[in-house]
């Protein structure tokens, strides 16, 4: 998986990224220029961001502070006085990519600071790369800046000349942005080590979240992607206390957050939603058009025993009932999910139960990966580990079933008209997404020979063709 560096002088209109089995992404670090040409001659920092959208938001915050202090963020190792690598440590392949990227930065530049999820395992990093200048864990913004100050001279900064947008430096295209509402997680899923890296749930004040959302909307963002480790749990840690925004009291909860975001005139998309009962209360907002009728719910499995081994909530029969109820309230609802196959102890019968759940649920978008041991995860010690060949065969069978479901659902779109948010215009035409498609993980809408649009535009288009993943459409009058 390739890793690109932030280039403030060569900004594409879209961010290129790859979806790695719905659990890890390597994000190309393209961002706004943030007026870097106004501060030539300042200390220069290179930046590489790896991992999921939550990590991307951490990178944006670090970059915003760097630009606020007057540092230049440069596009190559050669030009940098120091390089920061924001790492991912969720699964073994992500760990290896992070270690390889650190090694590359050391080879090309020599002065490297490491932060992010893998930074929680400092010994693992320094054992392989003893020459890194410093290591910090996730969302350690102040520590990262302190380390930068130790190794690179702090610029002579004039706040009236070196301007940073009030919404900060963004690593996404101008028309969409990730809105992180909390850190950490209270769950202890046996296959996951995120709580050991990012800690327990820590909800941001809802006034701060809504303030950031409003600034982004005012800056031209057309789509807000709400992210966290557990979006449904927002506010649980603070007992849903009342905060204030725009002079009005607002309760710290997912429902109130969605209600307020729904008044900002932008697409609002919910990610990483646990299927708690109160999620039912959000569905009417989707039916009313306040937020997008889209739910990203990582079900992970359908068999009750396997879910218990995973320490995940859920019951297949109840889940199917709730999905049916949600679709009755909001027929346009799109559900995406992720699953693990080959979890320790999974029998053939339990795997078949998962396939039957897929056929019954008919989820719109699904990602899956074969279980892989992660250092520090308690599932590593479970009995009856599944051999690699069986895991891969099950993964293939799983994806074949889902591919047929996805293809059938996309065929049903043909002839229908949808609003499309344009992401890219190239030599072949425009590429965009409907409300059914989250950036970088779901499908695309191709509008061949359509050039009279630009990224961030919203147009109406009629679907004329579809495959198992994407659709093709033609522009129609509003």
CSV table of C-alpha atoms in Angstrom, one decimal:
chain,number,residue,atom,x,y,z
A,1,UNK,CA,0.0,0.0,0.0
A,2,UNK,CA,1.5,3.3,-1.1
A,3,UNK,CA,2.1,6.2,1.3
A,4,UNK,CA,2.1,9.7,-0.1
A,5,UNK,CA,3.3,12.9,1.6
A,6,UNK,CA,1.5,16.2,2.1
A,7,UNK,CA,2.1,18.5,-0.8
A,8,UNK,CA,0.9,22.0,-0.1
A,9,UNK,CA,1.9,23.3,-3.5
A,10,UNK,CA,0.3,20.5,-5.6
A,11,UNK,CA,-3.2,20.1,-4.3
A,12,UNK,CA,-5.6,17.7,-6.1
A,13,UNK,CA,-9.3,18.2,-5.7
A,14,UNK,CA,-9.6,14.8,-4.1
A,15,UNK,CA,-7.8,12.6,-1.7
A,16,UNK,CA,-6.6,9.3,-3.0
A,17,UNK,CA,-6.9,6.3,-0.7
A,18,UNK,CA,-7.3,2.5,-0.6
A,19,UNK,CA,-9.7,0.5,1.3
A,20,UNK,CA,-8.0,-2.3,3.2
A,21,UNK,CA,-10.7,-4.9,4.1
A,22,UNK,CA,-12.7,-2.1,5.8
A,23,UNK,CA,-10.4,-2.0,8.8
A,24,UNK,CA,-7.3,0.0,7.7
A,25,UNK,CA,-6.6,2.7,5.2
A,26,UNK,CA,-3.4,4.4,4.1
A,27,UNK,CA,-4.4,8.0,3.5
A,28,UNK,CA,-2.5,10.2,1.0
A,29,UNK,CA,-1.8,13.3,2.9
A,30,UNK,CA,-3.2,16.0,0.6
A,31,UNK,CA,-4.5,19.2,2.4
A,32,UNK,CA,-5.2,22.8,1.9
A,33,UNK,CA,-2.2,25.1,1.4
A,34,UNK,CA,-2.9,26.9,4.7
A,35,UNK,CA,-1.1,30.0,3.3
A,36,UNK,CA,2.3,28.2,3.4
A,37,UNK,CA,3.6,30.6,0.8
A,38,UNK,CA,3.4,33.4,3.4
A,39,UNK,CA,5.9,31.8,5.7
A,40,UNK,CA,8.8,30.8,3.5
A,41,UNK,CA,12.1,30.4,5.4
A,42,UNK,CA,10.4,28.9,8.5
A,43,UNK,CA,11.3,25.5,9.9
A,44,UNK,CA,10.0,22.7,7.7
A,45,UNK,CA,8.2,19.6,8.8
A,46,UNK,CA,7.2,16.5,6.7
A,47,UNK,CA,4.2,14.5,7.6
A,48,UNK,CA,2.9,11.0,6.8
A,49,UNK,CA,-0.5,9.9,8.0
A,50,UNK,CA,-1.6,6.2,8.2
A,51,UNK,CA,-4.7,4.4,9.4
A,52,UNK,CA,-8.4,5.1,9.8
A,53,UNK,CA,-10.3,8.4,9.6
A,54,UNK,CA,-10.0,8.8,13.4
A,55,UNK,CA,-6.2,8.9,12.9
A,56,UNK,CA,-6.7,11.3,10.0
A,57,UNK,CA,-8.4,13.8,12.4
A,58,UNK,CA,-5.5,13.5,14.8
A,59,UNK,CA,-3.1,14.4,11.9
A,60,UNK,CA,-5.3,17.4,11.0
A,61,UNK,CA,-5.1,18.7,14.6
A,62,UNK,CA,-1.3,18.3,14.7
A,63,UNK,CA,-0.9,20.0,11.3
A,64,UNK,CA,-3.2,22.8,12.4
A,65,UNK,CA,-1.1,23.5,15.4
A,66,UNK,CA,2.1,23.3,13.4
A,67,UNK,CA,0.8,25.8,10.9
A,68,UNK,CA,-0.6,28.0,13.8
A,69,UNK,CA,2.9,28.2,15.2
A,70,UNK,CA,4.4,29.1,11.8
A,71,UNK,CA,6.0,25.8,10.7
A,72,UNK,CA,5.9,25.0,7.0
A,73,UNK,CA,4.6,21.5,6.1
A,74,UNK,CA,6.6,20.3,3.1
A,75,UNK,CA,5.9,17.6,0.4
A,76,UNK,CA,9.2,15.7,0.5
A,77,UNK,CA,11.7,14.1,2.8
A,78,UNK,CA,14.6,16.1,1.3
A,79,UNK,CA,13.1,19.5,2.2
A,80,UNK,CA,12.0,18.6,5.7
A,81,UNK,CA,14.0,19.5,8.8
A,82,UNK,CA,12.1,16.7,10.6
A,83,UNK,CA,9.4,14.1,9.6
A,84,UNK,CA,6.4,13.0,11.7
A,85,UNK,CA,4.8,9.6,11.1
A,86,UNK,CA,1.3,9.1,12.5
A,87,UNK,CA,1.0,5.3,12.8
A,88,UNK,CA,-1.7,2.7,12.8
A,89,UNK,CA,-1.5,-0.4,15.0
A,90,UNK,CA,-4.9,-2.1,14.6
A,91,UNK,CA,-3.9,-5.3,12.9
A,92,UNK,CA,-0.6,-6.9,12.0
A,93,UNK,CA,-0.5,-5.6,8.4
A,94,UNK,CA,-1.1,-2.1,9.7
A,95,UNK,CA,1.7,-2.5,12.2
A,96,UNK,CA,4.1,-3.7,9.5
A,97,UNK,CA,3.2,-0.8,7.2
A,98,UNK,CA,3.8,1.7,10.0
A,99,UNK,CA,7.2,0.1,10.8
A,100,UNK,CA,8.1,0.1,7.1
A,101,UNK,CA,7.1,3.8,6.8
A,102,UNK,CA,9.2,4.8,9.8
A,103,UNK,CA,12.2,3.0,8.3
A,104,UNK,CA,11.7,4.8,5.0
A,105,UNK,CA,11.5,8.1,6.7
A,106,UNK,CA,14.6,7.4,8.7
A,107,UNK,CA,16.5,6.4,5.5
A,108,UNK,CA,15.3,9.3,3.5
A,109,UNK,CA,15.5,12.0,6.1
A,110,UNK,CA,17.1,10.7,9.4
A,111,UNK,CA,15.1,12.8,11.8
A,112,UNK,CA,11.8,11.1,12.6
A,113,UNK,CA,9.1,11.5,15.3
A,114,UNK,CA,6.5,8.8,15.7
A,115,UNK,CA,3.0,9.2,17.0
A,116,UNK,CA,-0.4,7.4,16.8
A,117,UNK,CA,-1.8,4.1,17.8
A,118,UNK,CA,1.5,2.1,17.3
A,119,UNK,CA,3.2,4.7,19.5
A,120,UNK,CA,1.5,3.1,22.5
A,121,UNK,CA,4.0,0.3,22.0
A,122,UNK,CA,7.1,2.3,22.2
A,123,UNK,CA,9.4,-0.7,22.8
A,124,UNK,CA,8.2,-2.4,19.7
A,125,UNK,CA,9.1,0.7,17.6
A,126,UNK,CA,12.5,1.4,19.2
A,127,UNK,CA,13.6,-2.2,19.1
A,128,UNK,CA,13.4,-2.1,15.3
A,129,UNK,CA,14.1,1.7,14.8
A,130,UNK,CA,16.3,2.8,17.8
A,131,UNK,CA,17.2,6.1,16.0
A,132,UNK,CA,13.7,7.7,16.1
A,133,UNK,CA,13.8,11.0,18.0
A,134,UNK,CA,10.7,10.4,20.0
A,135,UNK,CA,7.5,8.3,20.3
A,136,UNK,CA,4.1,9.3,21.5
A,137,UNK,CA,0.7,7.5,21.5
A,138,UNK,CA,-2.6,8.5,19.9
A,139,UNK,CA,-4.2,12.0,20.3
A,140,UNK,CA,-1.0,13.2,22.0
A,141,UNK,CA,-1.1,16.6,20.3
A,142,UNK,CA,0.8,18.7,22.9
A,143,UNK,CA,3.5,16.0,23.4
A,144,UNK,CA,4.1,15.9,19.6
A,145,UNK,CA,4.5,19.6,19.4
A,146,UNK,CA,6.8,19.6,22.5
A,147,UNK,CA,9.0,17.1,20.7
A,148,UNK,CA,9.1,19.1,17.5
A,149,UNK,CA,10.2,22.2,19.6
A,150,UNK,CA,13.1,20.1,21.0
A,151,UNK,CA,14.5,19.2,17.6
A,152,UNK,CA,13.4,22.0,15.2
A,153,UNK,CA,13.6,25.7,15.9
A,154,UNK,CA,10.3,27.3,16.6
A,155,UNK,CA,9.6,29.8,13.8
A,156,UNK,CA,9.4,33.6,14.3
A,157,UNK,CA,5.6,33.7,14.0
A,158,UNK,CA,3.5,36.7,13.1
A,159,UNK,CA,-0.1,35.8,13.6
A,160,UNK,CA,-1.3,38.7,11.5
A,161,UNK,CA,0.7,37.3,8.4
A,162,UNK,CA,0.8,33.5,8.9
A,163,UNK,CA,-2.9,32.7,8.6
A,164,UNK,CA,-4.6,29.4,9.4
A,165,UNK,CA,-8.3,28.9,8.5
A,166,UNK,CA,-10.6,28.9,11.5
A,167,UNK,CA,-11.6,25.3,10.7
A,168,UNK,CA,-7.9,24.3,10.8
A,169,UNK,CA,-5.8,22.3,8.3
A,170,UNK,CA,-7.8,19.5,6.6
A,171,UNK,CA,-6.4,16.4,4.9
A,172,UNK,CA,-9.6,15.7,3.1
A,173,UNK,CA,-10.9,17.4,0.0
A,174,UNK,CA,-12.6,20.7,0.6
A,175,UNK,CA,-16.1,19.4,0.2
A,176,UNK,CA,-16.1,16.7,2.9
A,177,UNK,CA,-14.6,16.4,6.4
A,178,UNK,CA,-14.5,13.9,9.3
A,179,UNK,CA,-16.0,15.1,12.6
A,180,UNK,CA,-14.6,13.2,15.5
A,181,UNK,CA,-16.9,13.3,18.5
A,182,UNK,CA,-15.0,11.2,21.0
A,183,UNK,CA,-11.9,9.3,21.8
A,184,UNK,CA,-11.5,5.8,23.2
A,185,UNK,CA,-14.0,3.0,23.8
A,186,UNK,CA,-15.6,1.3,26.8
A,187,UNK,CA,-15.9,-2.1,25.1
A,188,UNK,CA,-13.3,-4.8,25.5
A,189,UNK,CA,-13.8,-6.8,22.3
A,190,UNK,CA,-11.5,-9.8,22.4
A,191,UNK,CA,-10.1,-9.2,18.9
A,192,UNK,CA,-9.3,-5.5,19.4
A,193,UNK,CA,-6.6,-3.6,21.3
A,194,UNK,CA,-7.8,-0.1,20.6
A,195,UNK,CA,-8.9,0.7,24.2
A,196,UNK,CA,-5.4,-0.2,25.3
A,197,UNK,CA,-4.1,2.4,22.9
A,198,UNK,CA,-6.7,5.1,23.0
A,199,UNK,CA,-8.2,4.5,26.4
A,200,UNK,CA,-11.8,4.5,27.6
A,201,UNK,CA,-14.6,6.6,26.1
A,202,UNK,CA,-13.9,10.4,26.3
A,203,UNK,CA,-16.7,12.4,24.7
A,204,UNK,CA,-15.9,15.9,23.4
A,205,UNK,CA,-18.2,18.7,24.7
A,206,UNK,CA,-21.1,18.9,22.3
A,207,UNK,CA,-20.7,22.7,22.1
A,208,UNK,CA,-17.2,22.2,20.7
A,209,UNK,CA,-18.3,19.5,18.3
A,210,UNK,CA,-21.1,21.7,16.9
A,211,UNK,CA,-18.9,24.7,16.8
A,212,UNK,CA,-16.4,22.8,14.6
A,213,UNK,CA,-19.2,21.5,12.4
A,214,UNK,CA,-20.5,25.0,11.8
A,215,UNK,CA,-17.0,26.3,10.9
A,216,UNK,CA,-16.6,23.5,8.5
A,217,UNK,CA,-20.0,24.1,6.9
A,218,UNK,CA,-19.2,27.8,6.6
A,219,UNK,CA,-15.9,26.9,4.9
A,220,UNK,CA,-17.8,25.1,2.2
A,221,UNK,CA,-17.8,21.5,3.5
A,222,UNK,CA,-20.8,19.7,2.0
A,223,UNK,CA,-20.6,16.4,3.9
A,224,UNK,CA,-19.7,15.7,7.5
A,225,UNK,CA,-18.7,12.2,8.4
A,226,UNK,CA,-19.3,11.6,12.1
A,227,UNK,CA,-16.7,9.3,13.5
A,228,UNK,CA,-15.5,7.8,16.8
A,229,UNK,CA,-14.7,4.4,18.2
A,230,UNK,CA,-18.3,4.1,19.3
A,231,UNK,CA,-20.6,6.8,18.0
A,232,UNK,CA,-23.7,5.4,19.8
A,233,UNK,CA,-22.0,5.8,23.2
A,234,UNK,CA,-21.4,9.5,22.7
A,235,UNK,CA,-22.1,11.3,26.1
A,236,UNK,CA,-22.3,8.1,28.2
A,237,UNK,CA,-19.1,8.9,30.0
A,238,UNK,CA,-20.4,12.4,31.0
A,239,UNK,CA,-23.9,11.1,31.8
A,240,UNK,CA,-25.3,13.1,28.9
A,241,UNK,CA,-24.7,16.3,30.6
A,242,UNK,CA,-26.0,19.6,29.2
A,243,UNK,CA,-23.6,21.8,27.4
A,244,UNK,CA,-24.1,25.1,25.5
A,245,UNK,CA,-23.8,26.0,21.9
A,246,UNK,CA,-24.9,29.2,20.2
A,247,UNK,CA,-26.3,30.4,23.5
A,248,UNK,CA,-28.7,27.4,23.9
A,249,UNK,CA,-28.5,24.3,26.2
A,250,UNK,CA,-27.8,21.1,24.3
A,251,UNK,CA,-27.7,17.6,25.8
A,252,UNK,CA,-24.6,15.5,25.1
A,253,UNK,CA,-26.1,12.6,23.2
A,254,UNK,CA,-26.0,11.1,19.8
A,255,UNK,CA,-29.7,12.0,19.2
A,256,UNK,CA,-29.3,15.7,20.1
A,257,UNK,CA,-26.0,15.9,18.1
A,258,UNK,CA,-27.8,14.5,15.0
A,259,UNK,CA,-30.7,16.9,15.5
A,260,UNK,CA,-28.4,19.9,15.6
A,261,UNK,CA,-26.2,18.7,12.8
A,262,UNK,CA,-29.3,18.1,10.7
A,263,UNK,CA,-30.0,21.9,10.8
A,264,UNK,CA,-26.7,22.9,9.2
A,265,UNK,CA,-27.7,22.2,5.5
A,266,UNK,CA,-25.0,19.6,4.8
A,267,UNK,CA,-24.9,15.9,4.4
A,268,UNK,CA,-24.4,14.2,7.8
A,269,UNK,CA,-23.2,10.6,7.7
A,270,UNK,CA,-22.9,8.3,10.8
A,271,UNK,CA,-20.0,5.8,11.1
A,272,UNK,CA,-19.1,3.2,13.8
A,273,UNK,CA,-22.6,2.9,15.3
A,274,UNK,CA,-23.2,0.2,17.8
A,275,UNK,CA,-26.7,-1.2,17.5
A,276,UNK,CA,-27.9,0.1,20.9
A,277,UNK,CA,-31.7,0.5,21.4
A,278,UNK,CA,-31.5,4.3,21.2
A,279,UNK,CA,-30.2,4.1,17.6
A,280,UNK,CA,-33.9,3.5,16.8
A,281,UNK,CA,-34.6,7.2,17.8
A,282,UNK,CA,-32.3,8.4,15.0
A,283,UNK,CA,-34.0,6.7,12.2
A,284,UNK,CA,-37.0,9.2,12.0
A,285,UNK,CA,-34.4,12.0,11.5
A,286,UNK,CA,-33.2,10.0,8.4
A,287,UNK,CA,-36.8,9.6,7.2
A,288,UNK,CA,-37.3,13.3,7.5
A,289,UNK,CA,-34.2,14.1,5.5
A,290,UNK,CA,-32.4,15.8,8.4
A,291,UNK,CA,-29.4,13.4,8.2
A,292,UNK,CA,-28.4,10.9,5.6
A,293,UNK,CA,-30.3,7.6,5.7
A,294,UNK,CA,-27.0,5.7,6.1
A,295,UNK,CA,-25.8,3.6,9.1
A,296,UNK,CA,-22.3,2.1,9.4
A,297,UNK,CA,-22.8,-0.7,12.0
A,298,UNK,CA,-19.9,-3.2,12.5
A,299,UNK,CA,-22.0,-6.3,13.4
A,300,UNK,CA,-18.9,-8.5,13.2
A,301,UNK,CA,-20.9,-11.8,13.3
A,302,UNK,CA,-24.4,-13.3,13.6
A,303,UNK,CA,-23.9,-16.4,15.7
A,304,UNK,CA,-24.7,-15.7,19.4
A,305,UNK,CA,-21.9,-17.9,20.7
A,306,UNK,CA,-19.2,-16.3,18.5
A,307,UNK,CA,-20.5,-12.8,19.4
A,308,UNK,CA,-20.2,-13.8,23.1
A,309,UNK,CA,-16.6,-15.0,22.5
A,310,UNK,CA,-15.9,-11.6,20.8
A,311,UNK,CA,-17.6,-9.8,23.7
A,312,UNK,CA,-19.8,-8.0,21.2
A,313,UNK,CA,-23.5,-7.1,21.7
A,314,UNK,CA,-26.1,-8.5,19.4
A,315,UNK,CA,-28.5,-11.3,18.6
A,316,UNK,CA,-29.1,-12.2,14.9
A,317,UNK,CA,-32.9,-12.6,15.2
A,318,UNK,CA,-33.3,-9.3,17.1
A,319,UNK,CA,-31.0,-7.5,14.7
A,320,UNK,CA,-33.0,-8.7,11.7
A,321,UNK,CA,-36.2,-7.5,13.4
A,322,UNK,CA,-34.7,-4.1,14.0
A,323,UNK,CA,-33.4,-3.8,10.5
A,324,UNK,CA,-36.9,-4.6,9.2
A,325,UNK,CA,-38.3,-2.0,11.6
A,326,UNK,CA,-35.8,0.6,10.5
A,327,UNK,CA,-36.6,0.0,6.8
A,328,UNK,CA,-40.3,0.4,7.5
A,329,UNK,CA,-39.7,3.8,9.0
A,330,UNK,CA,-37.1,4.8,6.4
A,331,UNK,CA,-37.3,2.7,3.2
A,332,UNK,CA,-34.3,4.6,1.8
A,333,UNK,CA,-32.0,3.4,4.6
A,334,UNK,CA,-28.6,2.1,3.6
A,335,UNK,CA,-26.7,-0.1,6.0
A,336,UNK,CA,-23.0,-0.9,5.7
A,337,UNK,CA,-21.2,-3.3,8.0
A,338,UNK,CA,-18.0,-5.3,8.7
A,339,UNK,CA,-17.6,-8.9,9.7
A,340,UNK,CA,-14.9,-11.3,10.9
A,341,UNK,CA,-14.8,-14.8,9.5
A,342,UNK,CA,-12.7,-17.6,10.9
A,343,UNK,CA,-12.8,-16.3,14.5
A,344,UNK,CA,-11.3,-18.9,16.9
A,345,UNK,CA,-13.8,-21.7,17.5
A,346,UNK,CA,-16.1,-20.8,14.6
A,347,UNK,CA,-17.6,-24.0,13.3
A,348,UNK,CA,-18.9,-24.7,9.8
A,349,UNK,CA,-22.5,-24.5,11.1
A,350,UNK,CA,-21.8,-21.1,12.8
A,351,UNK,CA,-20.3,-19.8,9.6
A,352,UNK,CA,-23.3,-21.0,7.6
A,353,UNK,CA,-25.4,-19.1,10.1
A,354,UNK,CA,-23.5,-16.0,9.3
A,355,UNK,CA,-24.1,-16.5,5.5
A,356,UNK,CA,-27.8,-17.0,6.2
A,357,UNK,CA,-27.8,-13.8,8.1
A,358,UNK,CA,-26.3,-12.0,5.1
A,359,UNK,CA,-29.0,-13.4,2.8
A,360,UNK,CA,-31.7,-12.4,5.2
A,361,UNK,CA,-30.4,-8.9,6.1
A,362,UNK,CA,-29.5,-7.9,2.5
A,363,UNK,CA,-27.0,-5.3,3.7
A,364,UNK,CA,-26.1,-2.7,1.1
A,365,UNK,CA,-22.3,-2.5,1.7
A,366,UNK,CA,-20.2,-5.1,3.5
A,367,UNK,CA,-16.5,-5.5,4.3
A,368,UNK,CA,-15.0,-8.6,5.8
A,369,UNK,CA,-11.6,-9.9,6.8
A,370,UNK,CA,-10.3,-13.2,8.0
A,371,UNK,CA,-9.5,-13.2,11.7
A,372,UNK,CA,-5.8,-12.4,12.3
A,373,UNK,CA,-4.2,-12.5,15.7
A,374,UNK,CA,-3.2,-9.1,17.0
A,375,UNK,CA,-0.5,-8.8,19.6
A,376,UNK,CA,-2.2,-8.1,23.0
A,377,UNK,CA,-5.7,-9.2,22.0
A,378,UNK,CA,-7.3,-11.7,24.3
A,379,UNK,CA,-8.8,-13.7,21.4
A,380,UNK,CA,-5.3,-15.0,20.7
A,381,UNK,CA,-5.6,-17.3,23.7
A,382,UNK,CA,-9.0,-18.8,22.7
A,383,UNK,CA,-9.0,-22.5,21.9
A,384,UNK,CA,-9.7,-24.0,18.5
A,385,UNK,CA,-7.9,-21.5,16.3
A,386,UNK,CA,-8.9,-21.8,12.7
A,387,UNK,CA,-6.2,-22.7,10.1
A,388,UNK,CA,-5.3,-20.1,7.5
A,389,UNK,CA,-6.6,-22.1,4.5
A,390,UNK,CA,-10.1,-22.5,6.1
A,391,UNK,CA,-10.2,-18.8,7.0
A,392,UNK,CA,-9.4,-17.8,3.5
A,393,UNK,CA,-11.9,-20.2,2.0
A,394,UNK,CA,-14.6,-18.8,4.3
A,395,UNK,CA,-13.7,-15.3,3.4
A,396,UNK,CA,-14.1,-16.1,-0.3
A,397,UNK,CA,-17.5,-17.8,0.3
A,398,UNK,CA,-18.6,-14.8,2.4
A,399,UNK,CA,-17.7,-12.2,-0.2
A,400,UNK,CA,-19.3,-14.3,-3.0
A,401,UNK,CA,-22.6,-14.2,-1.2
A,402,UNK,CA,-22.4,-10.5,-0.4
A,403,UNK,CA,-21.3,-9.7,-4.0
A,404,UNK,CA,-24.5,-11.3,-5.3
A,405,UNK,CA,-26.5,-9.3,-2.8
A,406,UNK,CA,-24.7,-6.0,-3.7
A,407,UNK,CA,-25.1,-6.6,-7.4
A,408,UNK,CA,-28.8,-7.2,-7.1
A,409,UNK,CA,-29.3,-4.1,-5.0
A,410,UNK,CA,-27.3,-2.0,-7.5
A,411,UNK,CA,-29.4,-3.3,-10.4
A,412,UNK,CA,-32.5,-2.0,-8.6
A,413,UNK,CA,-31.0,1.5,-8.8
A,414,UNK,CA,-31.1,1.5,-12.6
A,415,UNK,CA,-33.6,4.1,-13.9
A,416,UNK,CA,-33.8,5.9,-10.6
A,417,UNK,CA,-32.5,9.5,-10.1
A,418,UNK,CA,-30.3,10.5,-7.2
A,419,UNK,CA,-28.5,13.5,-5.9
A,420,UNK,CA,-24.7,13.1,-6.5
A,421,UNK,CA,-21.9,14.8,-4.7
A,422,UNK,CA,-19.0,15.3,-7.2
A,423,UNK,CA,-15.6,14.1,-5.9
A,424,UNK,CA,-13.5,14.3,-9.0
A,425,UNK,CA,-13.4,15.4,-12.6
A,426,UNK,CA,-10.8,13.7,-14.9
A,427,UNK,CA,-10.2,13.2,-18.6
A,428,UNK,CA,-13.1,10.7,-18.8
A,429,UNK,CA,-15.7,12.7,-17.0
A,430,UNK,CA,-17.0,13.2,-13.4
A,431,UNK,CA,-17.0,10.8,-10.5
A,432,UNK,CA,-19.2,11.2,-7.4
A,433,UNK,CA,-21.3,9.6,-4.7
A,434,UNK,CA,-24.9,9.4,-3.7
A,435,UNK,CA,-26.1,9.4,-0.1
A,436,UNK,CA,-25.6,5.6,-0.2
A,437,UNK,CA,-21.8,5.8,-0.6
A,438,UNK,CA,-19.3,7.0,2.0
A,439,UNK,CA,-16.0,8.2,0.5
A,440,UNK,CA,-13.2,5.7,0.0
A,441,UNK,CA,-15.0,2.7,1.4
A,442,UNK,CA,-18.2,2.4,-0.7
A,443,UNK,CA,-19.1,2.6,-4.4
A,444,UNK,CA,-18.8,5.4,-6.9
A,445,UNK,CA,-21.0,7.0,-9.5
A,446,UNK,CA,-19.4,7.5,-12.9
A,447,UNK,CA,-20.7,10.2,-15.2
A,448,UNK,CA,-18.8,9.7,-18.4
A,449,UNK,CA,-18.2,12.7,-20.6
A,450,UNK,CA,-19.6,15.0,-17.9
A,451,UNK,CA,-17.2,18.0,-17.5
A,452,UNK,CA,-19.5,20.9,-16.6
A,453,UNK,CA,-19.1,20.2,-12.9
A,454,UNK,CA,-16.5,20.5,-10.2
A,455,UNK,CA,-15.7,18.8,-6.9
A,456,UNK,CA,-18.2,19.7,-4.3
A,457,UNK,CA,-21.1,20.3,-6.7
A,458,UNK,CA,-24.3,18.5,-6.1
A,459,UNK,CA,-26.2,17.4,-9.2
A,460,UNK,CA,-29.1,15.1,-10.0
A,461,UNK,CA,-28.3,12.0,-12.2
A,462,UNK,CA,-30.1,9.0,-13.4
A,463,UNK,CA,-28.5,5.6,-13.1
A,464,UNK,CA,-28.2,3.7,-16.4
A,465,UNK,CA,-25.8,0.8,-15.6
A,466,UNK,CA,-24.4,-1.0,-12.5
A,467,UNK,CA,-22.0,-3.7,-11.6
A,468,UNK,CA,-21.4,-5.4,-8.2
A,469,UNK,CA,-19.8,-2.2,-6.7
A,470,UNK,CA,-20.4,0.9,-8.7
A,471,UNK,CA,-23.0,2.6,-11.0
A,472,UNK,CA,-22.9,4.7,-14.1
A,473,UNK,CA,-25.3,7.7,-14.5
A,474,UNK,CA,-26.2,10.7,-16.7
A,475,UNK,CA,-26.9,14.2,-15.5
A,476,UNK,CA,-30.5,15.3,-15.4
A,477,UNK,CA,-32.2,18.6,-14.8
A,478,UNK,CA,-32.8,19.4,-11.1
